Structures are given as structure tokens and as C-alpha cells.
Amino acid sequence: MREALGETTLVVDPPRLVEACTHLRDQEGFSMLVDITPTDYLGWGERGPAGYIGTSSGRDLNAPGSQGYARTPQPKPKRFSMNYHLLAVPGARRVRVQVWLEDGQPVDSVVQIWATADWHEREAWDMMGIPIEGHPNLARILMEDDWEGHPLRKDYPLGGEPVRFSGDE
Amino acid sequence: MALAPERPKIYEGSRIPQHVPTILRVPDELRDSEDVLEINFGPNHPSTHGVLRLVIELHGEHVVGLRAVIGYLHTGFEKNMEHKTWWKAITYSPRIDYLSFQNNELVFVLAAEKLLELEVPRKATWMRMCLAELNRIHSHLVWLATAALELGAISMFWYCFRERDSILDLFEMVTGTRMHTRYYQVGGLAEDIPPGFYPEARKFCSWMPKAVDDYEALVDQNAIWLERTKGIGLLSAEDAVALGQTGPVLRGSGVDWDLRKAEPYLAYDQVEFDVPVYGNGDVWDRYKVHMDEMRESTRIVAQCLDRLEEMEGEPWIADDRKVVLPPREELHTSMESLIHHFKIVTEGYRVPEGEVYVAVESARGELGCYVVSDGGPKPWRVKFRAPSFVALEATATCMSDALVADLIAIVGSLDTVMGEVDR
Amino acid sequence: MALKKRLADHGLQSERVLWQGKGPGVFEQELGDLEQRLMLTTVDKAVAWAQSSSVWPDTFGLACCAIEMMSIVSARYDVARFGAEVFRSSPRQADLLIVSGRVAHKMAAPLRQIYDQMLEPKWVIAMGACASSGGMFNNYTVLQGVDKITPVDIHVPGCPPRPEALVEGIVRLQEKIKAGVPPAYEIRGVAS
């Protein structure tokens, strides 16, 4: 359980997710699931282009390129995090339930708890490739049905075309 | 204007389809009969909601099966924003919900400011609130114009767009462009408020309530409108909360929940306004919520104008030079300003590590932005929680036992903007 | 190329025509013997006048540009005075496809289907930066310009273009038609 910037984050193990969410809905009163956000942390904390990040202990005047007050960020436990944002409608309380997953590790569906999770979980599958177990209709939702790959992953290229300039022809 | 707290029961139990909550399945006895026709309410259809595809199964005029297919406007906003600096990423955000565009910028900028723990001067806060409310009126006007157009009240379109043009004139005066005004910066506003804004905005505020009276005079007593909206598309309060609805859909179902009152952001706790809540959960109630919200927003704008006129001459953006560009006059004399300007423009300002979720009450409901920063000049992950995405999930529930003509009324009343849904 | 009349005298007002000093570009190379083709008979001229004065657009609003396209119908920027009296919902009854908004790859197939369902002569206006070239979205999912799948007559820049800009685009299209320039599918190499 973490509190930062006025927000509460509850880190839960994947097998206990459904139990935790049921408890939060029934006992604590978080009646609305606002959002499910998967995040990919591949490449977190690695050195960016030259002069991008300081060392993990902060700015070091003797180490070239360690500009500014930036530091390497805190390392993350696993590659993916699934964040469930919950809201207690009459009481105006919010909490974020966070589950950490490896690539390909499935997470249980919370559709039985909050019906709105249906499309959010489909989007998590479509965009990030997080398999949801127990979802009644896990199909691609934003991309075409036969699309290969999961676009929002960090190892998926941005795509697009190189811009052509008229002077180059 | 808010109803009594106890919510009337709209229907017993829950109408959320059991198998898949967002798909209405044809009942078994009809499935094998020859009478069910599956048609495509295709991505290009005249009700101008954008590119929504509904695959519906019809038994005569009754809609017995419904499935929504989205993704025809998927633009990859989130992936694009990860590749741009924080400054440039703000430009992408208004295109997500292109009807209440400044709300998207607002929520992204608020998220970045929360991570930076930056204090925004009060002039910027009040102006942001003023523009957000003008944007709400703009969005409701376009909603009303198109929803009425689909139901046959065609002349409403011209009335609403007349006021819409006045609002866009105000935006153009302040920000330089009609739509997708990229006016919010992390730290405040991009430019100071021009002096001609206050008299023009006051003229608008005094005219707007009469315009809303005009709209209500056009349809409120119209038998066709009443027939097509009362009792259609019922959604009970429990179902609405289970389906994650917010905004006019939730308030039309009797739940008194508005982020501006419940979790005030900007300066909403310092202005007086009411939140309309209607209890019947049908299309008519959602329409009334929209109309009353337009009136309330005009009230808020008038109060903001009063306060803003007192703040003449105050700074409109924060002073923190690590994040905000220094004023141009300083660049000629101060070396540090030049260096800051250079670093901010080329590399981008750095937002400290962290994750944050900020929500605002956009015209459609709770527009949330979940931002993860790794301490660098680019966002690591940006996710916009779009209220229309969630509103479309309720289509199957609202459509229990409805006709094709009601389908149009219901989808219209859910006030969806496909840019938000598909992101 | 021996010209009997200047292109500007035929009514074409585009910069390419009026700017005499501009070098040969893609437009001139594609048009080739345009001047020969512009020998309109009186009947052709009458038909061209009728076609240009009643261009009926198709309701093909995709994203933000669609809102500005709706506002050209509104009272202030009334486009009905230019002949675009009604926006037809059925492509079979429409002459002009105004692609307003970003085209995702998923939407490209329905877009081409709508274009195919329109009857000749038909024109396409790519409204906005996203329809003309992909706009600010150079990524895996946005088609980089609708002219990859349909031939485009007029590109209207802007994000979104002001309603007046779109009306100017429609007016330029009308000049093109009156001058006798064939619709884009006869000029470009895109299969129609």
C-alpha cells in the first residue's frame, strides 16, 4: 500500500485480485470501476540519449553527462502493471489497485464484479497483450480482428512513414 | 434543482446482459427462426456521431441483438504522446474528445502539474475554469444540434450552431483559433487574456439563457419529441454505476455525482452552481440534464468573469523557469533565461518520476488521465479514460426491448464522441 | 504547349496557374495536354456549369474536421448558397466526398467502399491535415493521406480548417469543374 501525491495505490498479487476487488466493492464501497490501465515498463530506467539521466545517486559533477537533478527512476518489479482505478461514488474516495505481471502472465477478469470491465479488459488485451482469464469475449476491440502484435507495447514500433520532401525528388 | 437523495426504482433488478455485459444476445427462441435480420448500422451513417458501427439483429422493428464494433477512428494517441516531449504532447490531447477539446488539454496539464507539484497562479485557474465551462456549453450545443437532427427536429441544428459560433468567436479572440485551442501550458496559460474578452463574454452570458429558452421552446412541448424520448432507454442507477457511467448519463439516472462538487478541482468550490439530477433514467432526463447544465455553466462563466476582471495584471503562468519559458524580454539580458529557454525548447522540461490519475468533469462525464513519468522529458505512459468509451458499453443495457428508431435516440443521448472512444 | 487561352481565362484560380514563374510540378505533368482538353463546347460548358453549381456532399464526417464541416451548413457560413444544398447520406446520391478527419486503417476499407458506391462524376476533397497527409499522426494506425486510396481533387489544409477555408475549397472545386478540368480519377493513376 503506497500513498503518493494524494493517491492511494494497493499492490496486489495476481492470484488474489478477484478476492481483493470483491472485498473493495462490497466492504469498502468502491462501487465504480473507473479505468483499467495496463502499462509496459520495458526499458524503464535505461540510459537514454547522451546527457539524459544522472546516476542513480543524483547529480554528480564529476561524471560527465549527469545533468540536472534527474536520477534514474526506481526500478519496477516486473514488466507489466495493470492498474484498476476504483471510485466510491457516494463517498468520493479513490484507490488504485496495481497488479504486476510478466509477459504473457494472465490476470483474472473482474467482469463479474464490475460490468464495465468488459471493454477495458479487451483493450488491455488488444493494446498490451495481457491475457485476461475468464473474460467472456476477449477479442480485439480497437485494432482490426486480424491485426498482429500489440501496439502499445514498448517494443512495438511507432510505425508511420518517413516524410517525403519535394526538394528530395 | 437536485432531486431528493433517494433514487426511484426505474426497473427491478439489473438489465445488464448476463453473458457479455455489452452485447445484447438474441433470445434463443428467436435465434433459429427466419425472422431475425442482421444489419450493419455501419461506420458511415448519417447520425453524425462519427464512426460507430453497430451490428444489430432485428425482429421486425424490435432490436433483439446488438453488438458495437469500435476502432474505426483509432489514432494511436497514447503511443504518439509517448514519443513527444511534454510540451508537444499537449497538442495531441484536444483531438481526443474533439467536442470539449479544452477539457482534454486541461486534464493532461493538470496531471503534469500534479507530478511537478507546481502551483498555478489563480488567474490561470479561473480562466481555465471559465474556458472549461464555455467548452461544456459548446459540447452540449453540438450534442443538442445533432441529437435533435437525428430525431427529426432539424431546425434545432441552426439555432444551436448560432450560439456555437459565438462561443468559437470567444475562443478565437482569446487563443487565436476556433477549435483545438492549445491554450493551456504546464504552469498556466500560454498568453495573457486579451482586453476585449470580458465585454464580449458578458454579452454572450446575457444572451445564452434566452437561447436555451429558445431551444426548450422548440422541443419541450413537442408531442413527437416527448413520444420519442420519454420512457426510452431506461438505465437504473445501480446499472449505471456498475457500468461505470458518469456525467449526464449517470445524473439522468438519479445519481447525484459530479466531480466539480464531489472532488473540486480548479476553483469549483468557490463558485455557486447547482448540479441537475433527474431520476427517470430515460432519454428525456438526459436531455434535461444537458439543458440545465448549459444554464449552470453560463452562471459559472459569469462568476468567473467577475473574478477575472479583478485580477487584471496578474501573472498568467507560473514562475518556475525549469518548466515555463521565460518572458521574451528577459532573453536579451539574462544568460540563465537563455539557457533555460534553450533547454526547455530543445530537450523539454523534466517531470519527476511518478504516476498520477487526474479526473475532470468533461461534458460527457469523468475524463481521466493516468500519466506515468520516468523523470524524463517525455511521458512514459499516458492513458485517457474516456467517458464515451464507457457510455457505449451501456448501449446493450439501455436497448432492452427497443425499436430501431429508439436506438438512434438512445445512442444520441449517450453523447458519444468517437475520437474519445477509439483514441 | 500552344495555348489559345490562358488557363486563368478558363476560370482556374489556383496558385499553380496564376503563379507564372513557378516551375513545372506534379500538377502540370499530370495534366499534360490540359489545354487541349479544355476546349469546351457550349454544351460541355453548360453541363459543367450545372454540375459545379449543385455539388452535393456526402455525410462522411470522421473526426474533428467533421464538426467544422457541419458548421459550414450552419447559418453563418451557409454553403447552400454555393449549391451544396443538402448533405446526402447515401453515397449513391452524392457527388462530393469530403473526407473530414483522420482515416484509420480500419476505416480505409469502408471509405473506399463508399467512394466506389458513388456515381461518376464524383469529386473528393481531403479536408484537413489528417486526410491530406496523415496530419500529426505519423503512426501505425493512421492512413498517411487519403490520396493513397482515393484520387483527391482538392486538399484543404488546416487542423481543423476554418469553415471559410472549406468553403473556399468547395469554390475552387467549382472553378475547376467549370473550367473543364476532369475529376481526379481521370487524371491520376489511381484506379477508380
GROMACS .gro file of N, CA and C in nm, chain C residues 29 66 68 82 84 144 150:
model
   21
  621GLN      N    1   0.259   1.813  -6.493
  621GLN     CA    2   0.298   1.690  -6.561
  621GLN      C    3   0.179   1.596  -6.573
  658ALA      N    4  -1.505   1.704  -3.900
  658ALA     CA    5  -1.648   1.689  -3.928
  658ALA      C    6  -1.728   1.798  -3.859
  660GLU      N    7  -1.633   2.106  -3.807
  660GLU     CA    8  -1.624   2.227  -3.888
  660GLU      C    9  -1.697   2.208  -4.020
  674PHE      N   10  -2.373   2.813  -5.225
  674PHE     CA   11  -2.280   2.770  -5.328
  674PHE      C   12  -2.329   2.644  -5.397
  676ALA      N   13  -2.424   2.353  -5.255
  676ALA     CA   14  -2.420   2.229  -5.176
  676ALA      C   15  -2.539   2.228  -5.083
  736GLN      N   16  -0.170   0.762  -4.413
  736GLN     CA   17  -0.100   0.888  -4.432
  736GLN      C   18  -0.153   0.957  -4.557
  742THR      N   19  -0.792   0.692  -5.255
  742THR     CA   20  -0.887   0.751  -5.350
  742THR      C   21  -0.818   0.868  -5.418
   0.00000   0.00000   0.00000
